[in-house]
Amino acid sequence: MKRSSFFIRVCVAIVIATLPASANIINVPDDCPTIQEGIDASADGDTVLVQPGTYMENIGFGGRNIVLGSLFLTTRDTSYISVTVIWHANEDFVVKFENGEDSTAIITGFTIKNGPSEEPPSGGIGCIEYSSPIIDHNIIWGYSD
């Protein structure tokens, strides 16, 4: 009996040791001033939580399988979607998934505004190179010349 008990304890210890470290929540702009800096500071499994405001930037997930959300993520209050805006900063996609992000890469609760063109290779959201993120509860509209 003692031998099997020891074996079970060793197995449990191995399983616990191989579990990923706990996920972090990175708050924008409190922890990082921009959404992209929050993404860059994250690791797979983390959440980047963005406060209401207009963020003039283009963002890329950089292969990270993270959750990027406005306060809609934590409250389910849809009013946060229209007041948490990502507005393009250059001639590229406003939000880009291009490094094989999977379905654990999630963007939720934003207005993604004024992608620079309605023609590829620019616009609101670009999913490139076998990326398959979840794009949930976002408003994507408008383009500028």
PDB file of C-alpha atoms in Angstrom:
ATOM      1  CA  MET A   1       0.000   0.000   0.000  1.00  0.00           C
ATOM      2  CA  LYS A   2       2.697   2.474   0.895  1.00  0.00           C
ATOM      3  CA  ARG A   3       4.387   1.986  -2.453  1.00  0.00           C
ATOM      4  CA  SER A   4       1.213   2.863  -4.421  1.00  0.00           C
ATOM      5  CA  SER A   5       0.569   5.857  -2.160  1.00  0.00           C
ATOM      6  CA  PHE A   6       4.089   7.116  -2.849  1.00  0.00           C
ATOM      7  CA  PHE A   7       3.582   6.604  -6.596  1.00  0.00           C
ATOM      8  CA  ILE A   8       0.339   8.623  -6.528  1.00  0.00           C
ATOM      9  CA  ARG A   9       2.042  11.455  -4.619  1.00  0.00           C
ATOM     10  CA  VAL A  10       4.872  11.549  -7.152  1.00  0.00           C
ATOM     11  CA  CYS A  11       2.395  11.630 -10.049  1.00  0.00           C
ATOM     12  CA  VAL A  12       0.409  14.447  -8.433  1.00  0.00           C
ATOM     13  CA  ALA A  13       3.622  16.416  -7.825  1.00  0.00           C
ATOM     14  CA  ILE A  14       4.654  16.000 -11.462  1.00  0.00           C
ATOM     15  CA  VAL A  15       1.253  17.183 -12.704  1.00  0.00           C
ATOM     16  CA  ILE A  16       1.322  20.238 -10.422  1.00  0.00           C
ATOM     17  CA  ALA A  17       4.886  21.083 -11.439  1.00  0.00           C
ATOM     18  CA  THR A  18       3.970  21.050 -15.130  1.00  0.00           C
ATOM     19  CA  LEU A  19       0.898  23.267 -14.806  1.00  0.00           C
ATOM     20  CA  PRO A  20       1.364  26.749 -16.267  1.00  0.00           C
ATOM     21  CA  ALA A  21       1.893  29.623 -13.861  1.00  0.00           C
ATOM     22  CA  SER A  22      -1.226  31.562 -12.995  1.00  0.00           C
ATOM     23  CA  ALA A  23      -2.455  34.015 -15.581  1.00  0.00           C
ATOM     24  CA  ASN A  24      -1.908  37.725 -15.077  1.00  0.00           C
ATOM     25  CA  ILE A  25      -4.246  40.646 -15.644  1.00  0.00           C
ATOM     26  CA  ILE A  26      -2.550  43.648 -17.213  1.00  0.00           C
ATOM     27  CA  ASN A  27      -4.546  46.863 -16.881  1.00  0.00           C
ATOM     28  CA  VAL A  28      -4.347  49.566 -19.555  1.00  0.00           C
ATOM     29  CA  PRO A  29      -3.500  52.364 -18.903  1.00  0.00           C
ATOM     30  CA  ASP A  30      -2.648  51.733 -15.220  1.00  0.00           C
ATOM     31  CA  ASP A  31       0.003  49.022 -15.757  1.00  0.00           C
ATOM     32  CA  CYS A  32       0.908  49.896 -19.342  1.00  0.00           C
ATOM     33  CA  PRO A  33       0.035  53.191 -21.071  1.00  0.00           C
ATOM     34  CA  THR A  34      -0.934  51.640 -24.428  1.00  0.00           C
ATOM     35  CA  ILE A  35      -2.776  48.527 -25.499  1.00  0.00           C
ATOM     36  CA  GLN A  36       0.233  47.341 -27.512  1.00  0.00           C
ATOM     37  CA  GLU A  37       2.528  47.713 -24.513  1.00  0.00           C
ATOM     38  CA  GLY A  38       0.035  45.657 -22.498  1.00  0.00           C
ATOM     39  CA  ILE A  39       0.046  42.959 -25.177  1.00  0.00           C
ATOM     40  CA  ASP A  40       3.853  43.040 -25.347  1.00  0.00           C
ATOM     41  CA  ALA A  41       4.044  42.592 -21.558  1.00  0.00           C
ATOM     42  CA  SER A  42       1.696  39.599 -21.645  1.00  0.00           C
ATOM     43  CA  ALA A  43       2.218  35.873 -21.999  1.00  0.00           C
ATOM     44  CA  ASP A  44      -0.095  33.122 -23.208  1.00  0.00           C
ATOM     45  CA  GLY A  45      -3.132  32.845 -20.938  1.00  0.00           C
ATOM     46  CA  ASP A  46      -2.941  36.437 -19.661  1.00  0.00           C
ATOM     47  CA  THR A  47      -5.701  39.032 -19.904  1.00  0.00           C
ATOM     48  CA  VAL A  48      -5.162  42.610 -21.033  1.00  0.00           C
ATOM     49  CA  LEU A  49      -8.023  44.664 -19.609  1.00  0.00           C
ATOM     50  CA  VAL A  50      -8.533  48.087 -21.197  1.00  0.00           C
ATOM     51  CA  GLN A  51     -10.272  51.009 -19.506  1.00  0.00           C
ATOM     52  CA  PRO A  52     -12.685  53.212 -21.498  1.00  0.00           C
ATOM     53  CA  GLY A  53     -11.066  55.747 -23.806  1.00  0.00           C
ATOM     54  CA  THR A  54      -9.870  56.253 -27.355  1.00  0.00           C
ATOM     55  CA  TYR A  55      -6.571  54.560 -28.122  1.00  0.00           C
ATOM     56  CA  MET A  56      -4.841  55.894 -31.249  1.00  0.00           C
ATOM     57  CA  GLU A  57      -2.770  52.858 -32.176  1.00  0.00           C
ATOM     58  CA  ASN A  58      -2.538  49.784 -34.305  1.00  0.00           C
ATOM     59  CA  ILE A  59      -2.119  46.573 -32.374  1.00  0.00           C
ATOM     60  CA  GLY A  60      -0.810  43.101 -33.098  1.00  0.00           C
ATOM     61  CA  PHE A  61      -1.086  40.060 -30.876  1.00  0.00           C
ATOM     62  CA  GLY A  62       2.408  38.901 -31.854  1.00  0.00           C
ATOM     63  CA  GLY A  63       1.577  35.206 -31.548  1.00  0.00           C
ATOM     64  CA  ARG A  64       0.268  35.551 -27.997  1.00  0.00           C
ATOM     65  CA  ASN A  65      -2.851  33.614 -27.090  1.00  0.00           C
ATOM     66  CA  ILE A  66      -4.312  36.139 -24.671  1.00  0.00           C
ATOM     67  CA  VAL A  67      -7.651  37.747 -23.935  1.00  0.00           C
ATOM     68  CA  LEU A  68      -7.870  41.436 -24.835  1.00  0.00           C
ATOM     69  CA  GLY A  69     -11.008  43.045 -23.513  1.00  0.00           C
ATOM     70  CA  SER A  70     -12.677  46.243 -22.465  1.00  0.00           C
ATOM     71  CA  LEU A  71     -14.597  46.350 -19.201  1.00  0.00           C
ATOM     72  CA  PHE A  72     -17.348  44.564 -21.137  1.00  0.00           C
ATOM     73  CA  LEU A  73     -15.308  41.423 -20.460  1.00  0.00           C
ATOM     74  CA  THR A  74     -15.750  41.668 -16.692  1.00  0.00           C
ATOM     75  CA  THR A  75     -19.173  43.342 -16.478  1.00  0.00           C
ATOM     76  CA  ARG A  76     -21.023  42.176 -19.641  1.00  0.00           C
ATOM     77  CA  ASP A  77     -22.255  45.785 -19.838  1.00  0.00           C
ATOM     78  CA  THR A  78     -22.474  46.536 -23.570  1.00  0.00           C
ATOM     79  CA  SER A  79     -22.152  50.295 -22.976  1.00  0.00           C
ATOM     80  CA  TYR A  80     -18.386  49.760 -22.576  1.00  0.00           C
ATOM     81  CA  ILE A  81     -18.101  48.646 -26.212  1.00  0.00           C
ATOM     82  CA  SER A  82     -18.835  52.078 -27.683  1.00  0.00           C
ATOM     83  CA  VAL A  83     -16.611  53.968 -25.245  1.00  0.00           C
ATOM     84  CA  THR A  84     -13.515  51.788 -25.569  1.00  0.00           C
ATOM     85  CA  VAL A  85     -12.209  52.643 -29.027  1.00  0.00           C
ATOM     86  CA  ILE A  86      -9.144  51.532 -30.943  1.00  0.00           C
ATOM     87  CA  TRP A  87      -8.586  54.092 -33.708  1.00  0.00           C
ATOM     88  CA  HIS A  88      -6.011  53.415 -36.435  1.00  0.00           C
ATOM     89  CA  ALA A  89      -2.640  55.101 -36.149  1.00  0.00           C
ATOM     90  CA  ASN A  90      -1.082  54.174 -39.515  1.00  0.00           C
ATOM     91  CA  GLU A  91      -1.762  52.539 -42.867  1.00  0.00           C
ATOM     92  CA  ASP A  92      -2.230  48.992 -41.631  1.00  0.00           C
ATOM     93  CA  PHE A  93      -4.872  46.865 -39.960  1.00  0.00           C
ATOM     94  CA  VAL A  94      -6.113  48.379 -36.729  1.00  0.00           C
ATOM     95  CA  VAL A  95      -5.882  44.923 -35.111  1.00  0.00           C
ATOM     96  CA  LYS A  96      -3.644  42.222 -36.544  1.00  0.00           C
ATOM     97  CA  PHE A  97      -3.429  38.491 -35.923  1.00  0.00           C
ATOM     98  CA  GLU A  98      -0.565  37.182 -38.022  1.00  0.00           C
ATOM     99  CA  ASN A  99       1.472  34.715 -36.037  1.00  0.00           C
ATOM    100  CA  GLY A 100      -0.729  31.642 -35.749  1.00  0.00           C
ATOM    101  CA  GLU A 101      -2.830  32.769 -32.798  1.00  0.00           C
ATOM    102  CA  ASP A 102      -5.463  30.172 -31.973  1.00  0.00           C
ATOM    103  CA  SER A 103      -8.977  30.263 -30.536  1.00  0.00           C
ATOM    104  CA  THR A 104      -7.621  31.193 -27.109  1.00  0.00           C
ATOM    105  CA  ALA A 105      -6.615  34.569 -28.574  1.00  0.00           C
ATOM    106  CA  ILE A 106      -9.712  36.684 -27.970  1.00  0.00           C
ATOM    107  CA  ILE A 107     -10.615  40.316 -28.575  1.00  0.00           C
ATOM    108  CA  THR A 108     -13.892  41.444 -27.034  1.00  0.00           C
ATOM    109  CA  GLY A 109     -15.745  44.618 -26.182  1.00  0.00           C
ATOM    110  CA  PHE A 110     -14.206  47.282 -28.435  1.00  0.00           C
ATOM    111  CA  THR A 111     -15.155  49.694 -31.168  1.00  0.00           C
ATOM    112  CA  ILE A 112     -12.502  49.280 -33.850  1.00  0.00           C
ATOM    113  CA  LYS A 113     -12.638  52.396 -35.927  1.00  0.00           C
ATOM    114  CA  ASN A 114     -11.339  53.902 -39.138  1.00  0.00           C
ATOM    115  CA  GLY A 115      -9.180  51.241 -40.659  1.00  0.00           C
ATOM    116  CA  PRO A 116      -7.387  53.173 -43.398  1.00  0.00           C
ATOM    117  CA  SER A 117      -9.005  51.345 -46.327  1.00  0.00           C
ATOM    118  CA  GLU A 118     -11.814  49.051 -47.277  1.00  0.00           C
ATOM    119  CA  GLU A 119      -9.375  47.179 -49.537  1.00  0.00           C
ATOM    120  CA  PRO A 120      -6.743  44.656 -48.380  1.00  0.00           C
ATOM    121  CA  PRO A 121      -4.091  44.719 -46.998  1.00  0.00           C
ATOM    122  CA  SER A 122      -5.498  47.235 -44.533  1.00  0.00           C
ATOM    123  CA  GLY A 123      -8.720  47.739 -42.610  1.00  0.00           C
ATOM    124  CA  GLY A 124     -10.275  46.921 -39.248  1.00  0.00           C
ATOM    125  CA  ILE A 125      -9.018  43.432 -38.365  1.00  0.00           C
ATOM    126  CA  GLY A 126      -6.570  41.248 -40.260  1.00  0.00           C
ATOM    127  CA  CYS A 127      -6.240  37.504 -39.663  1.00  0.00           C
ATOM    128  CA  ILE A 128      -3.212  36.230 -41.510  1.00  0.00           C
ATOM    129  CA  GLU A 129      -1.043  33.092 -41.609  1.00  0.00           C
ATOM    130  CA  TYR A 130      -3.296  30.472 -40.077  1.00  0.00           C
ATOM    131  CA  SER A 131      -4.539  32.637 -37.227  1.00  0.00           C
ATOM    132  CA  SER A 132      -7.961  31.758 -35.843  1.00  0.00           C
ATOM    133  CA  PRO A 133      -8.784  34.118 -32.954  1.00  0.00           C
ATOM    134  CA  ILE A 134     -12.186  34.720 -31.438  1.00  0.00           C
ATOM    135  CA  ILE A 135     -13.538  38.167 -32.333  1.00  0.00           C
ATOM    136  CA  ASP A 136     -16.496  38.738 -30.041  1.00  0.00           C
ATOM    137  CA  HIS A 137     -18.803  41.662 -29.199  1.00  0.00           C
ATOM    138  CA  ASN A 138     -16.920  44.310 -31.171  1.00  0.00           C
ATOM    139  CA  ILE A 139     -18.143  47.107 -33.396  1.00  0.00           C
ATOM    140  CA  ILE A 140     -15.992  47.431 -36.510  1.00  0.00           C
ATOM    141  CA  TRP A 141     -16.750  50.384 -38.746  1.00  0.00           C
ATOM    142  CA  GLY A 142     -15.556  53.153 -40.956  1.00  0.00           C
ATOM    143  CA  TYR A 143     -12.516  53.797 -43.006  1.00  0.00           C
ATOM    144  CA  SER A 144     -10.641  56.871 -44.049  1.00  0.00           C
ATOM    145  CA  ASP A 145      -8.639  57.801 -47.121  1.00  0.00           C
TER     146      ASP A 145
END
